[in-house]
Amino acid sequence: MRYATLTLTWTDCQLHPLEDKFARDDSVIVEAIEYVSPGPKGRYVELLELRGDIERAEELLDDSPDALEYDITGTEGRGVAYIQCRTAGLVNDLLNLLHDHEIVVDWPMYSFDDESRGVKVTVVGTSSAIQDAVADLPTAVDFTLERMGEYEPDTGKLSGLLTDRQLEIFDLAVREGYYEIPRQTTHQDLATKLDVSTGTVSEHLQRIESKIVTATVDPI
């Protein structure tokens, strides 16, 4: 059994109609797509991991004709949304691709919105099935093969949580002693080495730490 971890990106289209709703509102971030499944009558259902203003997320869903039904659970800036949607756009093409080539997703998909919108996803199947599915990706989707190998549960868990850019920044922060006590470097030092602003470094580290803590610590 083989696995492949892929980064899928797109710029001139939407994964599905709800994507644009959340992407245009900085108060709510979709951190992960926990599950997507086709439903009856051309619908699909999904679980989204959200961070930010949960009440605002409800307002966005109320305002969307493509969210047929939803429920959100969560408090203090984090939540999970169950949403019934109209099947449309790339999400329908990708679901059909999984079905046609008999491969499965090792959930969740981790979303990001840096230079372009995208998700990091790990799929499981035979080598030939994975290669055929990648070859049949919609032309609107660009992909990068991050890694491929024998599948074991939790393979590449940290790399699945973080985007390549986040992995780069996290690796540098660890090597430079950012997480040592006392700290051996600062946001400014890291920003200089990365040729970005201190604000960008701070934002990336906050997202990195949030993802790692959420994935490894059960709520009390």
JSON list of C-alpha atoms in Angstrom, two decimals:
[
{"chain": "A", "resi": 1, "resn": "MET", "atom": "CA", "xyz": [0.00, 0.00, 0.00]},
{"chain": "A", "resi": 2, "resn": "ARG", "atom": "CA", "xyz": [1.41, 3.38, -1.03]},
{"chain": "A", "resi": 3, "resn": "TYR", "atom": "CA", "xyz": [0.75, 6.95, -0.01]},
{"chain": "A", "resi": 4, "resn": "ALA", "atom": "CA", "xyz": [1.41, 10.28, -1.69]},
{"chain": "A", "resi": 5, "resn": "THR", "atom": "CA", "xyz": [1.29, 13.70, -0.07]},
{"chain": "A", "resi": 6, "resn": "LEU", "atom": "CA", "xyz": [0.37, 16.42, -2.56]},
{"chain": "A", "resi": 7, "resn": "THR", "atom": "CA", "xyz": [-0.01, 20.17, -2.42]},
{"chain": "A", "resi": 8, "resn": "LEU", "atom": "CA", "xyz": [-2.90, 21.26, -4.65]},
{"chain": "A", "resi": 9, "resn": "THR", "atom": "CA", "xyz": [-3.20, 24.95, -5.56]},
{"chain": "A", "resi": 10, "resn": "TRP", "atom": "CA", "xyz": [-5.48, 27.04, -7.72]},
{"chain": "A", "resi": 11, "resn": "THR", "atom": "CA", "xyz": [-5.75, 30.74, -8.50]},
{"chain": "A", "resi": 12, "resn": "ASP", "atom": "CA", "xyz": [-8.40, 31.36, -11.16]},
{"chain": "A", "resi": 13, "resn": "CYS", "atom": "CA", "xyz": [-11.19, 29.19, -9.80]},
{"chain": "A", "resi": 14, "resn": "GLN", "atom": "CA", "xyz": [-12.89, 28.07, -6.59]},
{"chain": "A", "resi": 15, "resn": "LEU", "atom": "CA", "xyz": [-12.70, 24.71, -4.88]},
{"chain": "A", "resi": 16, "resn": "HIS", "atom": "CA", "xyz": [-16.40, 25.16, -4.10]},
{"chain": "A", "resi": 17, "resn": "PRO", "atom": "CA", "xyz": [-18.81, 28.10, -3.69]},
{"chain": "A", "resi": 18, "resn": "LEU", "atom": "CA", "xyz": [-18.25, 28.46, 0.06]},
{"chain": "A", "resi": 19, "resn": "GLU", "atom": "CA", "xyz": [-14.49, 28.87, -0.35]},
{"chain": "A", "resi": 20, "resn": "ASP", "atom": "CA", "xyz": [-14.77, 32.44, -1.58]},
{"chain": "A", "resi": 21, "resn": "LYS", "atom": "CA", "xyz": [-17.05, 33.38, 1.32]},
{"chain": "A", "resi": 22, "resn": "PHE", "atom": "CA", "xyz": [-14.43, 32.43, 3.90]},
{"chain": "A", "resi": 23, "resn": "ALA", "atom": "CA", "xyz": [-11.41, 33.56, 1.86]},
{"chain": "A", "resi": 24, "resn": "ARG", "atom": "CA", "xyz": [-12.73, 37.13, 1.64]},
{"chain": "A", "resi": 25, "resn": "ASP", "atom": "CA", "xyz": [-13.32, 37.43, 5.39]},
{"chain": "A", "resi": 26, "resn": "ASP", "atom": "CA", "xyz": [-10.21, 37.61, 7.58]},
{"chain": "A", "resi": 27, "resn": "SER", "atom": "CA", "xyz": [-12.20, 37.02, 10.76]},
{"chain": "A", "resi": 28, "resn": "VAL", "atom": "CA", "xyz": [-12.66, 33.30, 9.96]},
{"chain": "A", "resi": 29, "resn": "ILE", "atom": "CA", "xyz": [-9.99, 30.85, 8.79]},
{"chain": "A", "resi": 30, "resn": "VAL", "atom": "CA", "xyz": [-10.62, 27.34, 7.48]},
{"chain": "A", "resi": 31, "resn": "GLU", "atom": "CA", "xyz": [-7.65, 25.47, 8.96]},
{"chain": "A", "resi": 32, "resn": "ALA", "atom": "CA", "xyz": [-8.55, 21.96, 7.83]},
{"chain": "A", "resi": 33, "resn": "ILE", "atom": "CA", "xyz": [-11.10, 20.02, 5.85]},
{"chain": "A", "resi": 34, "resn": "GLU", "atom": "CA", "xyz": [-11.83, 17.12, 8.18]},
{"chain": "A", "resi": 35, "resn": "TYR", "atom": "CA", "xyz": [-14.04, 15.19, 5.77]},
{"chain": "A", "resi": 36, "resn": "VAL", "atom": "CA", "xyz": [-15.94, 15.56, 2.50]},
{"chain": "A", "resi": 37, "resn": "SER", "atom": "CA", "xyz": [-18.45, 13.08, 1.13]},
{"chain": "A", "resi": 38, "resn": "PRO", "atom": "CA", "xyz": [-20.92, 13.14, -1.78]},
{"chain": "A", "resi": 39, "resn": "GLY", "atom": "CA", "xyz": [-24.56, 13.04, -0.78]},
{"chain": "A", "resi": 40, "resn": "PRO", "atom": "CA", "xyz": [-27.90, 12.47, -2.52]},
{"chain": "A", "resi": 41, "resn": "LYS", "atom": "CA", "xyz": [-29.40, 14.73, -5.16]},
{"chain": "A", "resi": 42, "resn": "GLY", "atom": "CA", "xyz": [-26.13, 16.34, -6.19]},
{"chain": "A", "resi": 43, "resn": "ARG", "atom": "CA", "xyz": [-25.22, 17.50, -2.69]},
{"chain": "A", "resi": 44, "resn": "TYR", "atom": "CA", "xyz": [-22.13, 16.89, -0.59]},
{"chain": "A", "resi": 45, "resn": "VAL", "atom": "CA", "xyz": [-21.40, 17.16, 3.10]},
{"chain": "A", "resi": 46, "resn": "GLU", "atom": "CA", "xyz": [-18.23, 18.38, 4.75]},
{"chain": "A", "resi": 47, "resn": "LEU", "atom": "CA", "xyz": [-16.65, 18.97, 8.14]},
{"chain": "A", "resi": 48, "resn": "LEU", "atom": "CA", "xyz": [-14.50, 22.09, 8.38]},
{"chain": "A", "resi": 49, "resn": "GLU", "atom": "CA", "xyz": [-12.16, 23.02, 11.22]},
{"chain": "A", "resi": 50, "resn": "LEU", "atom": "CA", "xyz": [-12.54, 26.75, 11.79]},
{"chain": "A", "resi": 51, "resn": "ARG", "atom": "CA", "xyz": [-10.53, 29.33, 13.71]},
{"chain": "A", "resi": 52, "resn": "GLY", "atom": "CA", "xyz": [-11.66, 32.84, 14.47]},
{"chain": "A", "resi": 53, "resn": "ASP", "atom": "CA", "xyz": [-15.07, 34.45, 14.93]},
{"chain": "A", "resi": 54, "resn": "ILE", "atom": "CA", "xyz": [-17.54, 31.56, 15.04]},
{"chain": "A", "resi": 55, "resn": "GLU", "atom": "CA", "xyz": [-20.55, 33.87, 15.06]},
{"chain": "A", "resi": 56, "resn": "ARG", "atom": "CA", "xyz": [-19.22, 35.49, 11.88]},
{"chain": "A", "resi": 57, "resn": "ALA", "atom": "CA", "xyz": [-18.86, 32.02, 10.33]},
{"chain": "A", "resi": 58, "resn": "GLU", "atom": "CA", "xyz": [-22.55, 31.44, 11.00]},
{"chain": "A", "resi": 59, "resn": "GLU", "atom": "CA", "xyz": [-23.40, 34.76, 9.36]},
{"chain": "A", "resi": 60, "resn": "LEU", "atom": "CA", "xyz": [-21.39, 33.83, 6.25]},
{"chain": "A", "resi": 61, "resn": "LEU", "atom": "CA", "xyz": [-23.15, 30.48, 6.00]},
{"chain": "A", "resi": 62, "resn": "ASP", "atom": "CA", "xyz": [-26.56, 32.09, 6.53]},
{"chain": "A", "resi": 63, "resn": "ASP", "atom": "CA", "xyz": [-25.76, 34.46, 3.68]},
{"chain": "A", "resi": 64, "resn": "SER", "atom": "CA", "xyz": [-24.71, 31.72, 1.26]},
{"chain": "A", "resi": 65, "resn": "PRO", "atom": "CA", "xyz": [-27.30, 30.08, -1.00]},
{"chain": "A", "resi": 66, "resn": "ASP", "atom": "CA", "xyz": [-24.91, 27.16, -1.42]},
{"chain": "A", "resi": 67, "resn": "ALA", "atom": "CA", "xyz": [-24.96, 26.18, 2.26]},
{"chain": "A", "resi": 68, "resn": "LEU", "atom": "CA", "xyz": [-28.21, 24.23, 2.38]},
{"chain": "A", "resi": 69, "resn": "GLU", "atom": "CA", "xyz": [-27.92, 23.26, 6.03]},
{"chain": "A", "resi": 70, "resn": "TYR", "atom": "CA", "xyz": [-25.22, 23.60, 8.67]},
{"chain": "A", "resi": 71, "resn": "ASP", "atom": "CA", "xyz": [-24.36, 23.22, 12.32]},
{"chain": "A", "resi": 72, "resn": "ILE", "atom": "CA", "xyz": [-21.31, 24.64, 14.12]},
{"chain": "A", "resi": 73, "resn": "THR", "atom": "CA", "xyz": [-19.97, 23.53, 17.46]},
{"chain": "A", "resi": 74, "resn": "GLY", "atom": "CA", "xyz": [-17.16, 25.31, 19.30]},
{"chain": "A", "resi": 75, "resn": "THR", "atom": "CA", "xyz": [-16.21, 28.15, 21.60]},
{"chain": "A", "resi": 76, "resn": "GLU", "atom": "CA", "xyz": [-13.46, 30.71, 22.16]},
{"chain": "A", "resi": 77, "resn": "GLY", "atom": "CA", "xyz": [-12.34, 31.11, 18.60]},
{"chain": "A", "resi": 78, "resn": "ARG", "atom": "CA", "xyz": [-12.34, 27.49, 17.45]},
{"chain": "A", "resi": 79, "resn": "GLY", "atom": "CA", "xyz": [-15.06, 25.32, 15.98]},
{"chain": "A", "resi": 80, "resn": "VAL", "atom": "CA", "xyz": [-16.08, 22.53, 13.66]},
{"chain": "A", "resi": 81, "resn": "ALA", "atom": "CA", "xyz": [-18.74, 23.12, 11.05]},
{"chain": "A", "resi": 82, "resn": "TYR", "atom": "CA", "xyz": [-20.95, 20.40, 9.53]},
{"chain": "A", "resi": 83, "resn": "ILE", "atom": "CA", "xyz": [-22.25, 21.73, 6.23]},
{"chain": "A", "resi": 84, "resn": "GLN", "atom": "CA", "xyz": [-24.53, 20.35, 3.53]},
{"chain": "A", "resi": 85, "resn": "CYS", "atom": "CA", "xyz": [-23.67, 22.05, 0.24]},
{"chain": "A", "resi": 86, "resn": "ARG", "atom": "CA", "xyz": [-24.54, 22.01, -3.41]},
{"chain": "A", "resi": 87, "resn": "THR", "atom": "CA", "xyz": [-21.99, 19.97, -5.34]},
{"chain": "A", "resi": 88, "resn": "ALA", "atom": "CA", "xyz": [-20.23, 22.34, -7.69]},
{"chain": "A", "resi": 89, "resn": "GLY", "atom": "CA", "xyz": [-16.89, 23.22, -9.22]},
{"chain": "A", "resi": 90, "resn": "LEU", "atom": "CA", "xyz": [-13.63, 21.51, -8.42]},
{"chain": "A", "resi": 91, "resn": "VAL", "atom": "CA", "xyz": [-14.87, 19.66, -5.34]},
{"chain": "A", "resi": 92, "resn": "ASN", "atom": "CA", "xyz": [-17.15, 17.57, -7.54]},
{"chain": "A", "resi": 93, "resn": "ASP", "atom": "CA", "xyz": [-14.31, 16.84, -9.99]},
{"chain": "A", "resi": 94, "resn": "LEU", "atom": "CA", "xyz": [-11.97, 15.79, -7.18]},
{"chain": "A", "resi": 95, "resn": "LEU", "atom": "CA", "xyz": [-14.55, 13.54, -5.53]},
{"chain": "A", "resi": 96, "resn": "ASN", "atom": "CA", "xyz": [-15.18, 11.84, -8.86]},
{"chain": "A", "resi": 97, "resn": "LEU", "atom": "CA", "xyz": [-11.44, 11.42, -9.31]},
{"chain": "A", "resi": 98, "resn": "LEU", "atom": "CA", "xyz": [-11.13, 9.57, -6.01]},
{"chain": "A", "resi": 99, "resn": "HIS", "atom": "CA", "xyz": [-14.03, 7.30, -6.94]},
{"chain": "A", "resi": 100, "resn": "ASP", "atom": "CA", "xyz": [-12.87, 6.60, -10.49]},
{"chain": "A", "resi": 101, "resn": "HIS", "atom": "CA", "xyz": [-9.33, 5.64, -9.49]},
{"chain": "A", "resi": 102, "resn": "GLU", "atom": "CA", "xyz": [-10.27, 3.84, -6.26]},
{"chain": "A", "resi": 103, "resn": "ILE", "atom": "CA", "xyz": [-7.99, 5.80, -3.96]},
{"chain": "A", "resi": 104, "resn": "VAL", "atom": "CA", "xyz": [-8.81, 7.20, -0.54]},
{"chain": "A", "resi": 105, "resn": "VAL", "atom": "CA", "xyz": [-7.89, 10.33, 1.38]},
{"chain": "A", "resi": 106, "resn": "ASP", "atom": "CA", "xyz": [-6.01, 10.09, 4.67]},
{"chain": "A", "resi": 107, "resn": "TRP", "atom": "CA", "xyz": [-8.03, 12.86, 6.34]},
{"chain": "A", "resi": 108, "resn": "PRO", "atom": "CA", "xyz": [-7.84, 15.70, 7.13]},
{"chain": "A", "resi": 109, "resn": "MET", "atom": "CA", "xyz": [-6.78, 17.98, 4.31]},
{"chain": "A", "resi": 110, "resn": "TYR", "atom": "CA", "xyz": [-4.91, 21.03, 5.58]},
{"chain": "A", "resi": 111, "resn": "SER", "atom": "CA", "xyz": [-5.85, 24.27, 3.88]},
{"chain": "A", "resi": 112, "resn": "PHE", "atom": "CA", "xyz": [-3.76, 27.37, 3.34]},
{"chain": "A", "resi": 113, "resn": "ASP", "atom": "CA", "xyz": [-4.08, 30.75, 1.65]},
{"chain": "A", "resi": 114, "resn": "ASP", "atom": "CA", "xyz": [-0.61, 32.17, 1.06]},
{"chain": "A", "resi": 115, "resn": "GLU", "atom": "CA", "xyz": [0.40, 33.24, -2.44]},
{"chain": "A", "resi": 116, "resn": "SER", "atom": "CA", "xyz": [-2.40, 31.02, -3.77]},
{"chain": "A", "resi": 117, "resn": "ARG", "atom": "CA", "xyz": [-5.23, 29.01, -2.33]},
{"chain": "A", "resi": 118, "resn": "GLY", "atom": "CA", "xyz": [-4.71, 25.34, -1.77]},
{"chain": "A", "resi": 119, "resn": "VAL", "atom": "CA", "xyz": [-4.75, 22.23, 0.36]},
{"chain": "A", "resi": 120, "resn": "LYS", "atom": "CA", "xyz": [-2.20, 19.65, 1.41]},
{"chain": "A", "resi": 121, "resn": "VAL", "atom": "CA", "xyz": [-3.65, 16.17, 1.09]},
{"chain": "A", "resi": 122, "resn": "THR", "atom": "CA", "xyz": [-2.40, 12.62, 1.57]},
{"chain": "A", "resi": 123, "resn": "VAL", "atom": "CA", "xyz": [-3.97, 9.90, -0.57]},
{"chain": "A", "resi": 124, "resn": "VAL", "atom": "CA", "xyz": [-3.62, 6.14, -0.21]},
{"chain": "A", "resi": 125, "resn": "GLY", "atom": "CA", "xyz": [-3.80, 3.40, -2.84]},
{"chain": "A", "resi": 126, "resn": "THR", "atom": "CA", "xyz": [-1.63, 1.49, -5.27]},
{"chain": "A", "resi": 127, "resn": "SER", "atom": "CA", "xyz": [1.21, 3.27, -7.04]},
{"chain": "A", "resi": 128, "resn": "SER", "atom": "CA", "xyz": [-0.51, 2.99, -10.42]},
{"chain": "A", "resi": 129, "resn": "ALA", "atom": "CA", "xyz": [-3.85, 4.26, -9.07]},
{"chain": "A", "resi": 130, "resn": "ILE", "atom": "CA", "xyz": [-2.23, 7.30, -7.45]},
{"chain": "A", "resi": 131, "resn": "GLN", "atom": "CA", "xyz": [-0.21, 8.10, -10.58]},
{"chain": "A", "resi": 132, "resn": "ASP", "atom": "CA", "xyz": [-3.28, 7.78, -12.81]},
{"chain": "A", "resi": 133, "resn": "ALA", "atom": "CA", "xyz": [-5.32, 10.02, -10.49]},
{"chain": "A", "resi": 134, "resn": "VAL", "atom": "CA", "xyz": [-2.62, 12.70, -10.47]},
{"chain": "A", "resi": 135, "resn": "ALA", "atom": "CA", "xyz": [-2.44, 12.57, -14.26]},
{"chain": "A", "resi": 136, "resn": "ASP", "atom": "CA", "xyz": [-6.20, 13.17, -14.41]},
{"chain": "A", "resi": 137, "resn": "LEU", "atom": "CA", "xyz": [-6.28, 16.20, -12.09]},
{"chain": "A", "resi": 138, "resn": "PRO", "atom": "CA", "xyz": [-8.35, 19.08, -13.52]},
{"chain": "A", "resi": 139, "resn": "THR", "atom": "CA", "xyz": [-6.28, 21.49, -15.58]},
{"chain": "A", "resi": 140, "resn": "ALA", "atom": "CA", "xyz": [-7.24, 24.33, -13.21]},
{"chain": "A", "resi": 141, "resn": "VAL", "atom": "CA", "xyz": [-5.32, 22.64, -10.38]},
{"chain": "A", "resi": 142, "resn": "ASP", "atom": "CA", "xyz": [-1.54, 22.77, -10.03]},
{"chain": "A", "resi": 143, "resn": "PHE", "atom": "CA", "xyz": [0.12, 20.13, -7.89]},
{"chain": "A", "resi": 144, "resn": "THR", "atom": "CA", "xyz": [3.42, 19.46, -6.18]},
{"chain": "A", "resi": 145, "resn": "LEU", "atom": "CA", "xyz": [4.32, 15.93, -5.09]},
{"chain": "A", "resi": 146, "resn": "GLU", "atom": "CA", "xyz": [5.76, 16.38, -1.60]},
{"chain": "A", "resi": 147, "resn": "ARG", "atom": "CA", "xyz": [6.56, 12.75, -0.85]},
{"chain": "A", "resi": 148, "resn": "MET", "atom": "CA", "xyz": [5.53, 9.19, -1.70]},
{"chain": "A", "resi": 149, "resn": "GLY", "atom": "CA", "xyz": [6.23, 5.89, 0.00]},
{"chain": "A", "resi": 150, "resn": "GLU", "atom": "CA", "xyz": [4.89, 2.88, 1.86]},
{"chain": "A", "resi": 151, "resn": "TYR", "atom": "CA", "xyz": [1.83, 3.87, 3.84]},
{"chain": "A", "resi": 152, "resn": "GLU", "atom": "CA", "xyz": [1.79, 3.67, 7.62]},
{"chain": "A", "resi": 153, "resn": "PRO", "atom": "CA", "xyz": [-0.78, 5.33, 9.89]},
{"chain": "A", "resi": 154, "resn": "ASP", "atom": "CA", "xyz": [0.24, 8.90, 10.84]},
{"chain": "A", "resi": 155, "resn": "THR", "atom": "CA", "xyz": [2.97, 8.98, 8.16]},
{"chain": "A", "resi": 156, "resn": "GLY", "atom": "CA", "xyz": [4.32, 12.52, 7.95]},
{"chain": "A", "resi": 157, "resn": "LYS", "atom": "CA", "xyz": [1.94, 13.86, 10.58]},
{"chain": "A", "resi": 158, "resn": "LEU", "atom": "CA", "xyz": [3.80, 17.14, 11.15]},
{"chain": "A", "resi": 159, "resn": "SER", "atom": "CA", "xyz": [4.37, 17.68, 7.43]},
{"chain": "A", "resi": 160, "resn": "GLY", "atom": "CA", "xyz": [0.68, 17.09, 6.89]},
{"chain": "A", "resi": 161, "resn": "LEU", "atom": "CA", "xyz": [-0.21, 19.78, 9.40]},
{"chain": "A", "resi": 162, "resn": "LEU", "atom": "CA", "xyz": [2.00, 22.48, 7.95]},
{"chain": "A", "resi": 163, "resn": "THR", "atom": "CA", "xyz": [2.51, 24.01, 4.52]},
{"chain": "A", "resi": 164, "resn": "ASP", "atom": "CA", "xyz": [6.00, 23.89, 3.00]},
{"chain": "A", "resi": 165, "resn": "ARG", "atom": "CA", "xyz": [6.54, 27.55, 3.94]},
{"chain": "A", "resi": 166, "resn": "GLN", "atom": "CA", "xyz": [5.45, 26.90, 7.51]},
{"chain": "A", "resi": 167, "resn": "LEU", "atom": "CA", "xyz": [7.76, 23.87, 7.72]},
{"chain": "A", "resi": 168, "resn": "GLU", "atom": "CA", "xyz": [10.64, 26.04, 6.48]},
{"chain": "A", "resi": 169, "resn": "ILE", "atom": "CA", "xyz": [9.97, 28.73, 9.10]},
{"chain": "A", "resi": 170, "resn": "PHE", "atom": "CA", "xyz": [9.41, 26.21, 11.90]},
{"chain": "A", "resi": 171, "resn": "ASP", "atom": "CA", "xyz": [12.63, 24.36, 11.04]},
{"chain": "A", "resi": 172, "resn": "LEU", "atom": "CA", "xyz": [14.60, 27.62, 11.05]},
{"chain": "A", "resi": 173, "resn": "ALA", "atom": "CA", "xyz": [13.05, 28.69, 14.37]},
{"chain": "A", "resi": 174, "resn": "VAL", "atom": "CA", "xyz": [14.01, 25.39, 15.99]},
{"chain": "A", "resi": 175, "resn": "ARG", "atom": "CA", "xyz": [17.56, 25.44, 14.58]},
{"chain": "A", "resi": 176, "resn": "GLU", "atom": "CA", "xyz": [18.10, 29.05, 15.68]},
{"chain": "A", "resi": 177, "resn": "GLY", "atom": "CA", "xyz": [16.96, 28.31, 19.23]},
{"chain": "A", "resi": 178, "resn": "TYR", "atom": "CA", "xyz": [13.63, 30.15, 19.22]},
{"chain": "A", "resi": 179, "resn": "TYR", "atom": "CA", "xyz": [12.06, 27.44, 21.42]},
{"chain": "A", "resi": 180, "resn": "GLU", "atom": "CA", "xyz": [14.98, 27.12, 23.83]},
{"chain": "A", "resi": 181, "resn": "ILE", "atom": "CA", "xyz": [14.82, 28.55, 27.35]},
{"chain": "A", "resi": 182, "resn": "PRO", "atom": "CA", "xyz": [15.94, 31.29, 27.30]},
{"chain": "A", "resi": 183, "resn": "ARG", "atom": "CA", "xyz": [15.31, 32.01, 23.62]},
{"chain": "A", "resi": 184, "resn": "GLN", "atom": "CA", "xyz": [18.39, 32.28, 21.45]},
{"chain": "A", "resi": 185, "resn": "THR", "atom": "CA", "xyz": [16.80, 34.29, 18.65]},
{"chain": "A", "resi": 186, "resn": "THR", "atom": "CA", "xyz": [14.01, 36.79, 17.98]},
{"chain": "A", "resi": 187, "resn": "HIS", "atom": "CA", "xyz": [11.30, 37.43, 15.41]},
{"chain": "A", "resi": 188, "resn": "GLN", "atom": "CA", "xyz": [13.53, 40.14, 13.93]},
{"chain": "A", "resi": 189, "resn": "ASP", "atom": "CA", "xyz": [16.48, 37.72, 13.57]},
{"chain": "A", "resi": 190, "resn": "LEU", "atom": "CA", "xyz": [14.27, 35.13, 11.86]},
{"chain": "A", "resi": 191, "resn": "ALA", "atom": "CA", "xyz": [12.70, 37.80, 9.63]},
{"chain": "A", "resi": 192, "resn": "THR", "atom": "CA", "xyz": [16.15, 38.94, 8.49]},
{"chain": "A", "resi": 193, "resn": "LYS", "atom": "CA", "xyz": [17.20, 35.40, 7.57]},
{"chain": "A", "resi": 194, "resn": "LEU", "atom": "CA", "xyz": [13.90, 34.80, 5.73]},
{"chain": "A", "resi": 195, "resn": "ASP", "atom": "CA", "xyz": [13.84, 38.26, 4.09]},
{"chain": "A", "resi": 196, "resn": "VAL", "atom": "CA", "xyz": [10.31, 38.99, 5.33]},
{"chain": "A", "resi": 197, "resn": "SER", "atom": "CA", "xyz": [8.77, 41.34, 7.88]},
{"chain": "A", "resi": 198, "resn": "THR", "atom": "CA", "xyz": [8.66, 40.59, 11.60]},
{"chain": "A", "resi": 199, "resn": "GLY", "atom": "CA", "xyz": [4.87, 40.65, 11.38]},
{"chain": "A", "resi": 200, "resn": "THR", "atom": "CA", "xyz": [4.93, 37.89, 8.78]},
{"chain": "A", "resi": 201, "resn": "VAL", "atom": "CA", "xyz": [7.18, 35.74, 10.98]},
{"chain": "A", "resi": 202, "resn": "SER", "atom": "CA", "xyz": [4.95, 36.35, 14.00]},
{"chain": "A", "resi": 203, "resn": "GLU", "atom": "CA", "xyz": [1.80, 35.41, 12.08]},
{"chain": "A", "resi": 204, "resn": "HIS", "atom": "CA", "xyz": [3.36, 32.23, 10.67]},
{"chain": "A", "resi": 205, "resn": "LEU", "atom": "CA", "xyz": [4.64, 31.10, 14.08]},
{"chain": "A", "resi": 206, "resn": "GLN", "atom": "CA", "xyz": [1.23, 31.72, 15.66]},
{"chain": "A", "resi": 207, "resn": "ARG", "atom": "CA", "xyz": [-0.46, 29.59, 12.98]},
{"chain": "A", "resi": 208, "resn": "ILE", "atom": "CA", "xyz": [2.20, 26.87, 13.27]},
{"chain": "A", "resi": 209, "resn": "GLU", "atom": "CA", "xyz": [1.88, 26.69, 17.05]},
{"chain": "A", "resi": 210, "resn": "SER", "atom": "CA", "xyz": [-1.93, 26.71, 16.87]},
{"chain": "A", "resi": 211, "resn": "LYS", "atom": "CA", "xyz": [-1.97, 23.80, 14.41]},
{"chain": "A", "resi": 212, "resn": "ILE", "atom": "CA", "xyz": [0.52, 21.71, 16.39]},
{"chain": "A", "resi": 213, "resn": "VAL", "atom": "CA", "xyz": [-1.19, 22.29, 19.75]},
{"chain": "A", "resi": 214, "resn": "THR", "atom": "CA", "xyz": [-4.65, 21.61, 18.33]},
{"chain": "A", "resi": 215, "resn": "ALA", "atom": "CA", "xyz": [-3.48, 18.37, 16.74]},
{"chain": "A", "resi": 216, "resn": "THR", "atom": "CA", "xyz": [-1.61, 17.04, 19.76]},
{"chain": "A", "resi": 217, "resn": "VAL", "atom": "CA", "xyz": [-3.51, 18.20, 22.85]},
{"chain": "A", "resi": 218, "resn": "ASP", "atom": "CA", "xyz": [-7.03, 17.04, 23.67]},
{"chain": "A", "resi": 219, "resn": "PRO", "atom": "CA", "xyz": [-9.34, 19.73, 25.09]},
{"chain": "A", "resi": 220, "resn": "ILE", "atom": "CA", "xyz": [-9.78, 19.53, 28.85]}
]
